GROMACS .gro file of C-alpha atoms in nm:
model
  443
    1MET     CA    1  -5.029   1.953  -1.155
    2GLY     CA    2  -5.122   2.063  -1.507
    3LYS     CA    3  -5.467   2.176  -1.616
    4GLN     CA    4  -5.734   1.905  -1.615
    5LEU     CA    5  -6.045   2.094  -1.727
    6PHE     CA    6  -5.913   2.354  -1.973
    7GLY     CA    7  -5.769   2.248  -2.307
    8THR     CA    8  -5.628   2.459  -2.588
    9ASP     CA    9  -5.959   2.642  -2.631
   10GLY     CA   10  -6.144   2.652  -2.301
   11MET     CA   11  -6.343   2.366  -2.146
   12ARG     CA   12  -6.484   2.114  -2.394
   13GLY     CA   13  -6.687   1.797  -2.370
   14VAL     CA   14  -7.022   1.632  -2.432
   15ALA     CA   15  -7.294   1.862  -2.303
   16GLY     CA   16  -7.436   1.725  -1.978
   17ASP     CA   17  -7.136   1.500  -1.909
   18TYR     CA   18  -6.837   1.596  -1.695
   19PRO     CA   19  -6.695   1.860  -1.713
   20LEU     CA   20  -7.004   2.013  -1.875
   21ASP     CA   21  -7.244   1.866  -1.618
   22ALA     CA   22  -7.459   2.085  -1.393
   23PRO     CA   23  -7.240   2.077  -1.077
   24THR     CA   24  -6.918   2.152  -1.265
   25VAL     CA   25  -7.059   2.432  -1.482
   26PHE     CA   26  -7.224   2.582  -1.172
   27ALA     CA   27  -6.889   2.564  -0.990
   28PHE     CA   28  -6.722   2.719  -1.294
   29GLY     CA   29  -6.970   3.009  -1.278
   30ARG     CA   30  -6.901   3.059  -0.908
   31ALA     CA   31  -6.525   3.039  -0.961
   32LEU     CA   32  -6.537   3.290  -1.246
   33GLY     CA   33  -6.764   3.512  -1.038
   34GLU     CA   34  -6.524   3.509  -0.744
   35TRP     CA   35  -6.237   3.592  -0.978
   36ALA     CA   36  -6.443   3.871  -1.136
   37ARG     CA   37  -6.523   4.025  -0.797
   38GLU     CA   38  -6.151   4.042  -0.723
   39HIS     CA   39  -6.096   4.242  -1.041
   40SER     CA   40  -6.395   4.479  -1.042
   41ALA     CA   41  -6.604   4.662  -0.783
   42GLU     CA   42  -6.920   4.609  -0.991
   43PRO     CA   43  -6.844   4.297  -1.194
   44ARG     CA   44  -7.051   4.199  -1.495
   45VAL     CA   45  -6.991   3.905  -1.726
   46ALA     CA   46  -7.104   3.892  -2.089
   47ILE     CA   47  -7.238   3.558  -2.217
   48GLY     CA   48  -7.302   3.441  -2.571
   49MET     CA   49  -7.372   3.106  -2.731
   50ASP     CA   50  -7.393   2.937  -3.068
   51THR     CA   51  -7.698   2.745  -3.192
   52ARG     CA   52  -7.651   2.409  -3.014
   53GLU     CA   53  -7.958   2.285  -2.830
   54SER     CA   54  -7.754   2.250  -2.509
   55GLY     CA   55  -7.660   2.618  -2.505
   56GLU     CA   56  -7.957   2.739  -2.305
   57GLN     CA   57  -7.918   2.478  -2.031
   58LEU     CA   58  -7.545   2.544  -1.995
   59SER     CA   59  -7.629   2.915  -1.981
   60ARG     CA   60  -7.867   2.858  -1.691
   61TRP     CA   61  -7.611   2.660  -1.490
   62LEU     CA   62  -7.340   2.917  -1.564
   63MET     CA   63  -7.560   3.213  -1.471
   64ALA     CA   64  -7.668   3.040  -1.150
   65GLY     CA   65  -7.303   3.011  -1.050
   66LEU     CA   66  -7.228   3.372  -1.138
   67LYS     CA   67  -7.528   3.494  -0.941
   68ALA     CA   68  -7.428   3.279  -0.644
   69ALA     CA   69  -7.098   3.467  -0.647
   70GLY     CA   70  -7.278   3.801  -0.658
   71VAL     CA   71  -7.202   3.877  -1.024
   72MET     CA   72  -7.446   4.006  -1.284
   73PRO     CA   73  -7.454   3.794  -1.603
   74ASP     CA   74  -7.553   3.969  -1.925
   75HIS     CA   75  -7.673   3.712  -2.179
   76HIS     CA   76  -7.664   3.825  -2.542
   77GLY     CA   77  -7.816   3.517  -2.700
   78VAL     CA   78  -7.682   3.368  -3.022
   79VAL     CA   79  -7.373   3.564  -3.124
   80THR     CA   80  -7.032   3.474  -3.264
   81THR     CA   81  -6.720   3.417  -3.056
   82PRO     CA   82  -6.547   3.731  -3.190
   83CYS     CA   83  -6.858   3.928  -3.104
   84VAL     CA   84  -6.833   3.814  -2.740
   85ALA     CA   85  -6.463   3.908  -2.735
   86TRP     CA   86  -6.542   4.253  -2.877
   87LEU     CA   87  -6.831   4.312  -2.636
   88THR     CA   88  -6.615   4.209  -2.340
   89LYS     CA   89  -6.342   4.454  -2.439
   90HIS     CA   90  -6.561   4.748  -2.533
   91GLY     CA   91  -6.844   4.698  -2.283
   92PRO     CA   92  -6.868   4.719  -1.903
   93PHE     CA   93  -6.756   4.359  -1.856
   94VAL     CA   94  -6.476   4.214  -1.649
   95ALA     CA   95  -6.504   3.887  -1.842
   96GLY     CA   96  -6.696   3.718  -2.122
   97VAL     CA   97  -6.796   3.358  -2.183
   98MET     CA   98  -6.879   3.204  -2.520
   99ILE     CA   99  -7.073   2.877  -2.498
  100SER     CA  100  -6.961   2.685  -2.803
  101ALA     CA  101  -6.763   2.386  -2.924
  102SER     CA  102  -6.662   2.563  -3.244
  103HIS     CA  103  -6.643   2.307  -3.528
  104ASN     CA  104  -6.749   2.005  -3.319
  105PRO     CA  105  -7.087   1.826  -3.362
  106TYR     CA  106  -7.394   1.944  -3.173
  107GLN     CA  107  -7.357   1.691  -2.890
  108ASP     CA  108  -7.039   1.868  -2.779
  109ASN     CA  109  -7.019   2.210  -2.623
  110GLY     CA  110  -6.767   2.425  -2.441
  111LEU     CA  111  -6.690   2.736  -2.241
  112LYS     CA  112  -6.445   2.991  -2.383
  113VAL     CA  113  -6.349   3.268  -2.143
  114PHE     CA  114  -6.228   3.618  -2.227
  115ALA     CA  115  -6.082   3.882  -1.998
  116HIS     CA  116  -6.183   4.250  -2.026
  117SER     CA  117  -5.885   4.292  -2.260
  118GLY     CA  118  -6.073   4.082  -2.516
  119TYR     CA  119  -5.804   3.812  -2.500
  120LYS     CA  120  -5.864   3.455  -2.389
  121LEU     CA  121  -5.746   3.388  -2.037
  122PRO     CA  122  -5.379   3.292  -1.998
  123ASP     CA  123  -5.287   2.945  -1.872
  124THR     CA  124  -5.209   3.078  -1.523
  125VAL     CA  125  -5.560   3.220  -1.478
  126GLU     CA  126  -5.719   2.904  -1.619
  127GLN     CA  127  -5.523   2.704  -1.363
  128GLU     CA  128  -5.644   2.939  -1.090
  129LEU     CA  129  -6.004   2.889  -1.202
  130GLU     CA  130  -5.958   2.511  -1.204
  131ASP     CA  131  -5.833   2.519  -0.845
  132ARG     CA  132  -6.140   2.719  -0.744
  133ILE     CA  133  -6.374   2.485  -0.935
  134PHE     CA  134  -6.242   2.176  -0.757
  135ALA     CA  135  -6.272   2.354  -0.423
  136LEU     CA  136  -6.633   2.456  -0.497
  137ALA     CA  137  -6.754   2.122  -0.633
  138GLY     CA  138  -7.099   2.043  -0.498
  139PRO     CA  139  -7.463   1.977  -0.590
  140ALA     CA  140  -7.636   2.096  -0.906
  141PRO     CA  141  -7.774   2.451  -0.908
  142GLU     CA  142  -8.131   2.564  -0.876
  143PRO     CA  143  -8.284   2.684  -1.205
  144VAL     CA  144  -8.246   3.056  -1.277
  145SER     CA  145  -8.462   3.284  -1.484
  146TRP     CA  146  -8.358   3.366  -1.839
  147ARG     CA  147  -8.277   3.728  -1.920
  148TRP     CA  148  -8.185   3.855  -2.267
  149PHE     CA  149  -7.966   4.149  -2.360
  150GLY     CA  150  -8.028   4.141  -2.732
  151MET     CA  151  -7.911   4.351  -3.027
  152ARG     CA  152  -7.545   4.356  -2.920
  153ASP     CA  153  -7.457   4.162  -3.235
  154ARG     CA  154  -7.594   4.465  -3.420
  155ALA     CA  155  -7.339   4.687  -3.246
  156TYR     CA  156  -7.058   4.459  -3.356
  157ARG     CA  157  -7.195   4.437  -3.709
  158GLU     CA  158  -7.210   4.816  -3.730
  159HIS     CA  159  -6.853   4.835  -3.601
  160LEU     CA  160  -6.727   4.604  -3.878
  161ALA     CA  161  -6.921   4.793  -4.144
  162SER     CA  162  -6.777   5.126  -4.027
  163VAL     CA  163  -6.418   4.995  -4.039
  164PHE     CA  164  -6.467   4.826  -4.379
  165PRO     CA  165  -6.719   5.024  -4.587
  166LEU     CA  166  -6.663   4.805  -4.892
  167PRO     CA  167  -6.841   4.885  -5.222
  168LEU     CA  168  -6.988   4.541  -5.287
  169ALA     CA  169  -7.281   4.635  -5.508
  170GLY     CA  170  -7.314   4.385  -5.792
  171ARG     CA  171  -7.088   4.128  -5.625
  172LYS     CA  172  -7.241   3.782  -5.579
  173LEU     CA  173  -7.119   3.582  -5.277
  174VAL     CA  174  -7.212   3.238  -5.145
  175MET     CA  175  -7.202   3.201  -4.767
  176ASP     CA  176  -7.215   2.871  -4.575
  177CYS     CA  177  -7.307   2.961  -4.217
  178ALA     CA  178  -7.272   2.605  -4.080
  179ASN     CA  179  -7.617   2.643  -3.918
  180GLY     CA  180  -7.420   2.822  -3.650
  181ALA     CA  181  -7.376   3.152  -3.473
  182ALA     CA  182  -7.328   3.366  -3.786
  183PHE     CA  183  -7.642   3.241  -3.963
  184SER     CA  184  -7.819   3.577  -3.932
  185SER     CA  185  -7.559   3.847  -3.869
  186ALA     CA  186  -7.305   3.761  -4.141
  187PRO     CA  187  -7.545   3.760  -4.440
  188LEU     CA  188  -7.710   4.076  -4.308
  189LEU     CA  189  -7.376   4.259  -4.284
  190LEU     CA  190  -7.272   4.169  -4.639
  191ARG     CA  191  -7.613   4.266  -4.775
  192GLU     CA  192  -7.589   4.600  -4.595
  193LEU     CA  193  -7.259   4.651  -4.781
  194GLY     CA  194  -7.442   4.591  -5.109
  195ALA     CA  195  -7.348   4.232  -5.190
  196GLU     CA  196  -7.587   3.975  -5.333
  197VAL     CA  197  -7.564   3.688  -5.081
  198MET     CA  198  -7.675   3.330  -5.132
  199VAL     CA  199  -7.689   3.151  -4.795
  200LEU     CA  200  -7.623   2.781  -4.738
  201SER     CA  201  -7.685   2.608  -4.403
  202GLY     CA  202  -7.853   2.910  -4.250
  203GLU     CA  203  -8.144   2.740  -4.073
  204PRO     CA  204  -8.021   2.610  -3.735
  205ASP     CA  205  -8.239   2.365  -3.545
  206GLY     CA  206  -8.010   2.299  -3.247
  207ARG     CA  207  -7.870   1.978  -3.391
  208ASN     CA  208  -7.757   2.057  -3.744
  209ILE     CA  209  -7.466   2.286  -3.653
  210ASN     CA  210  -7.154   2.180  -3.851
  211ALA     CA  211  -7.344   1.875  -3.982
  212GLY     CA  212  -7.189   1.815  -4.324
  213CYS     CA  213  -7.154   2.190  -4.374
  214GLY     CA  214  -6.943   2.489  -4.283
  215ALA     CA  215  -6.566   2.533  -4.275
  216LEU     CA  216  -6.494   2.161  -4.238
  217HIS     CA  217  -6.708   2.065  -4.537
  218PRO     CA  218  -6.649   2.306  -4.828
  219GLU     CA  219  -6.784   2.069  -5.095
  220ASN     CA  220  -7.136   2.219  -5.093
  221LEU     CA  221  -6.990   2.567  -5.109
  222ARG     CA  222  -6.772   2.473  -5.405
  223ARG     CA  223  -7.069   2.345  -5.602
  224ALA     CA  224  -7.280   2.650  -5.527
  225VAL     CA  225  -7.007   2.902  -5.614
  226VAL     CA  226  -6.944   2.741  -5.954
  227GLU     CA  227  -7.310   2.676  -6.038
  228HIS     CA  228  -7.420   3.030  -5.955
  229GLY     CA  229  -7.119   3.210  -6.101
  230ALA     CA  230  -7.032   3.376  -5.770
  231TRP     CA  231  -6.733   3.605  -5.717
  232CYS     CA  232  -6.626   3.383  -5.426
  233GLY     CA  233  -6.764   3.182  -5.136
  234VAL     CA  234  -6.702   3.166  -4.762
  235ALA     CA  235  -6.776   2.895  -4.505
  236PHE     CA  236  -6.775   2.961  -4.131
  237ASP     CA  237  -6.757   2.713  -3.847
  238GLY     CA  238  -7.013   2.690  -3.567
  239ASP     CA  239  -6.903   2.999  -3.375
  240ALA     CA  240  -6.761   3.187  -3.677
  241ASP     CA  241  -6.413   3.239  -3.539
  242ARG     CA  242  -6.275   3.072  -3.849
  243ALA     CA  243  -6.349   3.080  -4.220
  244MET     CA  244  -6.257   2.889  -4.534
  245PHE     CA  245  -6.303   3.027  -4.884
  246VAL     CA  246  -6.372   2.911  -5.239
  247SER     CA  247  -6.261   3.090  -5.556
  248ALA     CA  248  -6.483   3.150  -5.858
  249THR     CA  249  -6.347   2.831  -6.020
  250GLY     CA  250  -6.410   2.616  -5.711
  251LYS     CA  251  -6.059   2.619  -5.565
  252VAL     CA  252  -6.059   2.583  -5.185
  253ILE     CA  253  -5.872   2.870  -5.019
  254ASP     CA  254  -5.764   2.773  -4.666
  255GLY     CA  255  -5.596   2.968  -4.388
  256ASP     CA  256  -5.251   2.929  -4.542
  257HIS     CA  257  -5.371   3.090  -4.866
  258VAL     CA  258  -5.526   3.374  -4.668
  259LEU     CA  259  -5.204   3.433  -4.474
  260PHE     CA  260  -5.017   3.451  -4.804
  261ILE     CA  261  -5.261   3.691  -4.972
  262LEU     CA  262  -5.295   3.927  -4.676
  263GLY     CA  263  -4.933   3.899  -4.562
  264ARG     CA  264  -4.806   3.990  -4.910
  265ASP     CA  265  -5.056   4.276  -4.936
  266LEU     CA  266  -4.948   4.421  -4.601
  267LYS     CA  267  -4.582   4.393  -4.699
  268ARG     CA  268  -4.642   4.576  -5.027
  269ARG     CA  269  -4.820   4.856  -4.843
  270GLY     CA  270  -4.552   4.890  -4.574
  271ARG     CA  271  -4.783   4.765  -4.299
  272LEU     CA  272  -4.600   4.444  -4.200
  273PRO     CA  273  -4.349   4.530  -3.926
  274LYS     CA  274  -4.044   4.303  -3.919
  275ALA     CA  275  -4.183   4.126  -4.228
  276GLU     CA  276  -4.316   3.838  -4.018
  277VAL     CA  277  -4.628   3.623  -4.037
  278VAL     CA  278  -4.715   3.390  -3.749
  279ALA     CA  279  -4.864   3.046  -3.814
  280THR     CA  280  -4.857   2.702  -3.652
  281VAL     CA  281  -4.656   2.388  -3.715
  282MET     CA  282  -4.953   2.264  -3.922
  283SER     CA  283  -4.916   2.527  -4.195
  284ASN     CA  284  -4.806   2.390  -4.529
  285LEU     CA  285  -4.440   2.407  -4.625
  286GLY     CA  286  -4.555   2.580  -4.942
  287LEU     CA  287  -4.663   2.882  -4.737
  288GLU     CA  288  -4.315   2.916  -4.592
  289VAL     CA  289  -4.160   2.899  -4.940
  290ALA     CA  290  -4.408   3.145  -5.098
  291LEU     CA  291  -4.370   3.401  -4.819
  292ARG     CA  292  -3.991   3.374  -4.834
  293ARG     CA  293  -4.004   3.476  -5.200
  294CYS     CA  294  -4.186   3.791  -5.088
  295GLY     CA  295  -3.922   3.868  -4.826
  296ILE     CA  296  -4.145   3.752  -4.539
  297THR     CA  297  -4.046   3.515  -4.259
  298LEU     CA  298  -4.293   3.252  -4.138
  299VAL     CA  299  -4.279   3.206  -3.759
  300ARG     CA  300  -4.432   2.879  -3.635
  301THR     CA  301  -4.601   2.807  -3.302
  302ALA     CA  302  -4.778   2.517  -3.134
  303VAL     CA  303  -5.126   2.437  -3.267
  304GLY     CA  304  -5.400   2.664  -3.135
  305ASP     CA  305  -5.499   3.023  -3.211
  306LYS     CA  306  -5.425   3.103  -2.848
  307TYR     CA  307  -5.058   3.024  -2.902
  308VAL     CA  308  -5.053   3.211  -3.232
  309LEU     CA  309  -5.184   3.519  -3.055
  310GLU     CA  310  -4.932   3.489  -2.772
  311GLU     CA  311  -4.647   3.480  -3.024
  312MET     CA  312  -4.797   3.770  -3.217
  313ILE     CA  313  -4.808   3.981  -2.901
  314ARG     CA  314  -4.451   3.884  -2.810
  315ARG     CA  315  -4.323   3.978  -3.157
  316GLU     CA  316  -4.563   4.268  -3.211
  317ALA     CA  317  -4.681   4.093  -3.527
  318VAL     CA  318  -4.996   4.217  -3.700
  319ILE     CA  319  -5.110   3.898  -3.875
  320GLY     CA  320  -5.121   3.532  -3.779
  321GLY     CA  321  -5.340   3.229  -3.811
  322GLU     CA  322  -5.393   2.862  -3.873
  323GLN     CA  323  -5.438   2.652  -4.184
  324SER     CA  324  -5.782   2.559  -4.047
  325GLY     CA  325  -5.904   2.915  -4.098
  326HIS     CA  326  -5.846   3.086  -3.765
  327MET     CA  327  -5.707   3.428  -3.861
  328ILE     CA  328  -5.600   3.698  -3.616
  329PHE     CA  329  -5.551   4.056  -3.730
  330HIS     CA  330  -5.418   4.234  -3.425
  331GLU     CA  331  -5.493   4.581  -3.552
  332PHE     CA  332  -5.864   4.504  -3.551
  333ALA     CA  333  -5.933   4.209  -3.318
  334THR     CA  334  -5.814   4.009  -3.018
  335THR     CA  335  -5.925   3.669  -3.143
  336GLY     CA  336  -5.997   3.478  -3.463
  337ASP     CA  337  -6.285   3.625  -3.661
  338GLY     CA  338  -6.422   3.463  -3.976
  339VAL     CA  339  -6.633   3.762  -4.080
  340LEU     CA  340  -6.344   4.004  -4.033
  341THR     CA  341  -6.123   3.773  -4.240
  342LEU     CA  342  -6.382   3.780  -4.517
  343LEU     CA  343  -6.392   4.160  -4.518
  344LEU     CA  344  -6.013   4.190  -4.531
  345LEU     CA  345  -5.992   3.943  -4.817
  346LEU     CA  346  -6.267   4.119  -5.013
  347ASP     CA  347  -6.082   4.447  -4.959
  348VAL     CA  348  -5.769   4.307  -5.128
  349MET     CA  349  -5.976   4.159  -5.412
  350LEU     CA  350  -6.137   4.498  -5.475
  351ARG     CA  351  -5.814   4.698  -5.459
  352ASP     CA  352  -5.625   4.454  -5.682
  353ASP     CA  353  -5.927   4.393  -5.907
  354ALA     CA  354  -5.841   4.023  -5.887
  355GLY     CA  355  -6.013   3.702  -5.789
  356LEU     CA  356  -5.883   3.446  -5.543
  357ASP     CA  357  -5.738   3.230  -5.820
  358ALA     CA  358  -5.512   3.512  -5.939
  359LEU     CA  359  -5.418   3.614  -5.585
  360THR     CA  360  -5.291   3.262  -5.505
  361GLU     CA  361  -5.105   3.190  -5.830
  362GLU     CA  362  -4.765   3.226  -5.661
  363PHE     CA  363  -4.847   2.981  -5.381
  364THR     CA  364  -4.781   2.614  -5.457
  365VAL     CA  365  -4.915   2.374  -5.195
  366PHE     CA  366  -4.689   2.082  -5.106
  367PRO     CA  367  -4.866   1.743  -5.097
  368GLN     CA  368  -4.995   1.700  -4.743
  369ARG     CA  369  -5.188   1.425  -4.565
  370LEU     CA  370  -5.368   1.467  -4.234
  371ILE     CA  371  -5.499   1.163  -4.046
  372ASN     CA  372  -5.684   1.164  -3.714
  373VAL     CA  373  -5.644   0.852  -3.503
  374ARG     CA  374  -5.901   0.806  -3.226
  375PHE     CA  375  -5.746   0.639  -2.923
  376ALA     CA  376  -5.868   0.452  -2.617
  377VAL     CA  377  -5.569   0.510  -2.388
  378LYS     CA  378  -5.343   0.814  -2.410
  379ARG     CA  379  -4.976   0.720  -2.383
  380PRO     CA  380  -4.671   0.939  -2.458
  381LEU     CA  381  -4.597   0.888  -2.827
  382GLU     CA  382  -4.226   0.947  -2.778
  383GLU     CA  383  -4.221   0.629  -2.568
  384GLN     CA  384  -4.378   0.413  -2.841
  385ALA     CA  385  -4.082   0.259  -3.027
  386ALA     CA  386  -4.283   0.140  -3.328
  387VAL     CA  387  -4.433   0.486  -3.377
  388GLN     CA  388  -4.093   0.655  -3.354
  389ASP     CA  389  -3.945   0.409  -3.605
  390ALA     CA  390  -4.217   0.499  -3.859
  391ILE     CA  391  -4.155   0.870  -3.806
  392ARG     CA  392  -3.780   0.829  -3.856
  393ASP     CA  393  -3.837   0.633  -4.178
  394CYS     CA  394  -4.036   0.926  -4.315
  395GLU     CA  395  -3.783   1.188  -4.205
  396ARG     CA  396  -3.493   0.993  -4.359
  397GLU     CA  397  -3.669   0.971  -4.696
  398PHE     CA  398  -3.783   1.334  -4.724
  399GLY     CA  399  -3.502   1.518  -4.544
  400ASP     CA  400  -3.541   1.896  -4.579
  401ALA     CA  401  -3.796   1.854  -4.859
  402GLY     CA  402  -4.072   1.737  -4.624
  403ARG     CA  403  -4.210   1.743  -4.273
  404VAL     CA  404  -4.379   1.505  -4.032
  405LEU     CA  405  -4.574   1.614  -3.726
  406VAL     CA  406  -4.749   1.390  -3.475
  407ARG     CA  407  -4.940   1.535  -3.179
  408PHE     CA  408  -5.243   1.489  -2.957
  409SER     CA  409  -5.550   1.708  -3.006
  410GLY     CA  410  -5.615   1.954  -2.727
  411THR     CA  411  -5.994   1.924  -2.759
  412GLU     CA  412  -6.071   1.563  -2.863
  413PRO     CA  413  -5.935   1.208  -2.793
  414LEU     CA  414  -5.742   1.210  -3.120
  415ALA     CA  415  -5.381   1.172  -3.225
  416ARG     CA  416  -5.317   1.385  -3.532
  417VAL     CA  417  -5.068   1.281  -3.801
  418MET     CA  418  -4.948   1.528  -4.062
  419VAL     CA  419  -4.699   1.441  -4.337
  420GLU     CA  420  -4.576   1.671  -4.615
  421GLY     CA  421  -4.337   1.597  -4.897
  422PRO     CA  422  -4.265   1.628  -5.269
  423SER     CA  423  -4.457   1.311  -5.367
  424ALA     CA  424  -4.825   1.266  -5.288
  425GLU     CA  425  -4.789   0.889  -5.314
  426ARG     CA  426  -4.501   0.872  -5.064
  427VAL     CA  427  -4.672   1.121  -4.834
  428GLU     CA  428  -4.979   0.896  -4.823
  429HIS     CA  429  -4.764   0.589  -4.761
  430HIS     CA  430  -4.584   0.737  -4.463
  431ALA     CA  431  -4.896   0.900  -4.313
  432GLN     CA  432  -5.083   0.569  -4.321
  433ALA     CA  433  -4.785   0.382  -4.177
  434ILE     CA  434  -4.748   0.622  -3.885
  435ALA     CA  435  -5.123   0.628  -3.818
  436ALA     CA  436  -5.138   0.247  -3.812
  437ARG     CA  437  -4.854   0.230  -3.562
  438ILE     CA  438  -5.031   0.485  -3.337
  439ALA     CA  439  -5.361   0.296  -3.356
  440ALA     CA  440  -5.185  -0.026  -3.251
  441ALA     CA  441  -4.997   0.145  -2.966
  442LEU     CA  442  -5.294   0.327  -2.811
  443VAL     CA  443  -5.556   0.051  -2.795
   0.00000   0.00000   0.00000
C-alpha cells in the first residue's frame, strides 16, 4: 500500500482535522520518537514553526507524543524551514520537524520532517512512520508544558552572513515576508549586511500568512520596488523555503530565471560539474533553450523539491530548483532556502555590476498557462477519454514547439494543467479546453 498520510512535502491538511487532529499528531510524535530512539542513544528532536495560529497547538500535541516515546523535544519557536534543516544537521538532533504549510492559507498546516543529515526523510522512512502511526492510533494527548529554545535563528543568520559577507551599503531592497517565518530574521540579516530594507507583510497575526502577499502574490512587491526606486525586491512564502524576485523595472523573476542566472554564472566560473542544472517538468521551455545556448543541459524531474534534490544527489549536481521559487544549492544547503537564494543572486549582481533585467536578457519565456482545477473525486486522468483527447489535440498542434503537462497536486485536491507553446492565444485555448474536460470528469 502506498503512503496515505505523507504527500510530496510531509503531512498536510486543515489544522485540527485529520491527519492534523490531536490523536494523529500525537501518534506521529510517538512514531517519530520511537524511530529516533532506534537511531540515537540520547535522541533529541528540533522543532520549529511558522506564524500560523495553529502552530502552538500542533507543537503541544507533537511534543506530547515525543515525550511519551522518551524523546526530548527542543522547540525553537518561529523559524524558517531551512533554519530547522540547518539546526538538525549541525546540532545534537536525530531529527527535526517544521510545522508549516508553506504557501498555503493559515487554516492549513503541516509537518515536514528532516533527518540528522538535514535532508527530508526518504519515502521508505515516511512509509515506516505511517505504519507506526496507524499502529499507535488512540486518544488525544494530555496537554504538555511549553518550553522555548530561542535564538537559534540567530545562529543560522550568523552562519549565512559569514558565508556571504556582501557589501550592500547603499543598496535599497524591498522584502515581502508573507507575514511568515522570515518576517524578523530576513530583514535583520540584510540590514546587518548594510542594505536599506523596506519590509512588506512583516506583521504576522496568526491568520494573515500568505494572505494576498508573499511569493504567490508579487504584485505588491512590484509596485513598491518601482515606486521606491529599489535595486530589486524579494518575496518569500510562509516558511521561506522559496523566493520570487522583482527587478528594478518591475519584472517578475521566478525560479526559472534564477536557475538561468546562477547556472550560467557557475558555468562561467568553472563551478558547474557536468554542466547540468536540475529542474522539474514545470520549468518553462525557454529555460531549457537559454541554458542550452550556454552549453548547459537541463535535467527534469517530477514536481517537488524533494525529487529535485534526489536527482541532484544522484547526479552530483550543485544547483537545482523549481519555477515556483524553491532553489537548492547543494554546496551550502540541504533544502530550499529563500534567503540563501537572495544572497546568491545579490552576489552575482554585485560581481557583474548588473541588475536583474540585464542578467535575464538572454532568457525568453515561452507563453505558458497554468490552471488549477479543484476536484471532488480523484480518478486516474489517463482513464478519462475526453481529457486524453484534449491533450492529444494540443500535442498535435504544437509538436516539438510546445509542451502539455497534466498532474495531480501532492498537497491539495487539485489537478494542475500546464500548457506551453509559441502562441499565447493557442496556449490559452488548449489550457482552458483541457481544464474544462478535467472539471467535467472529476465531479
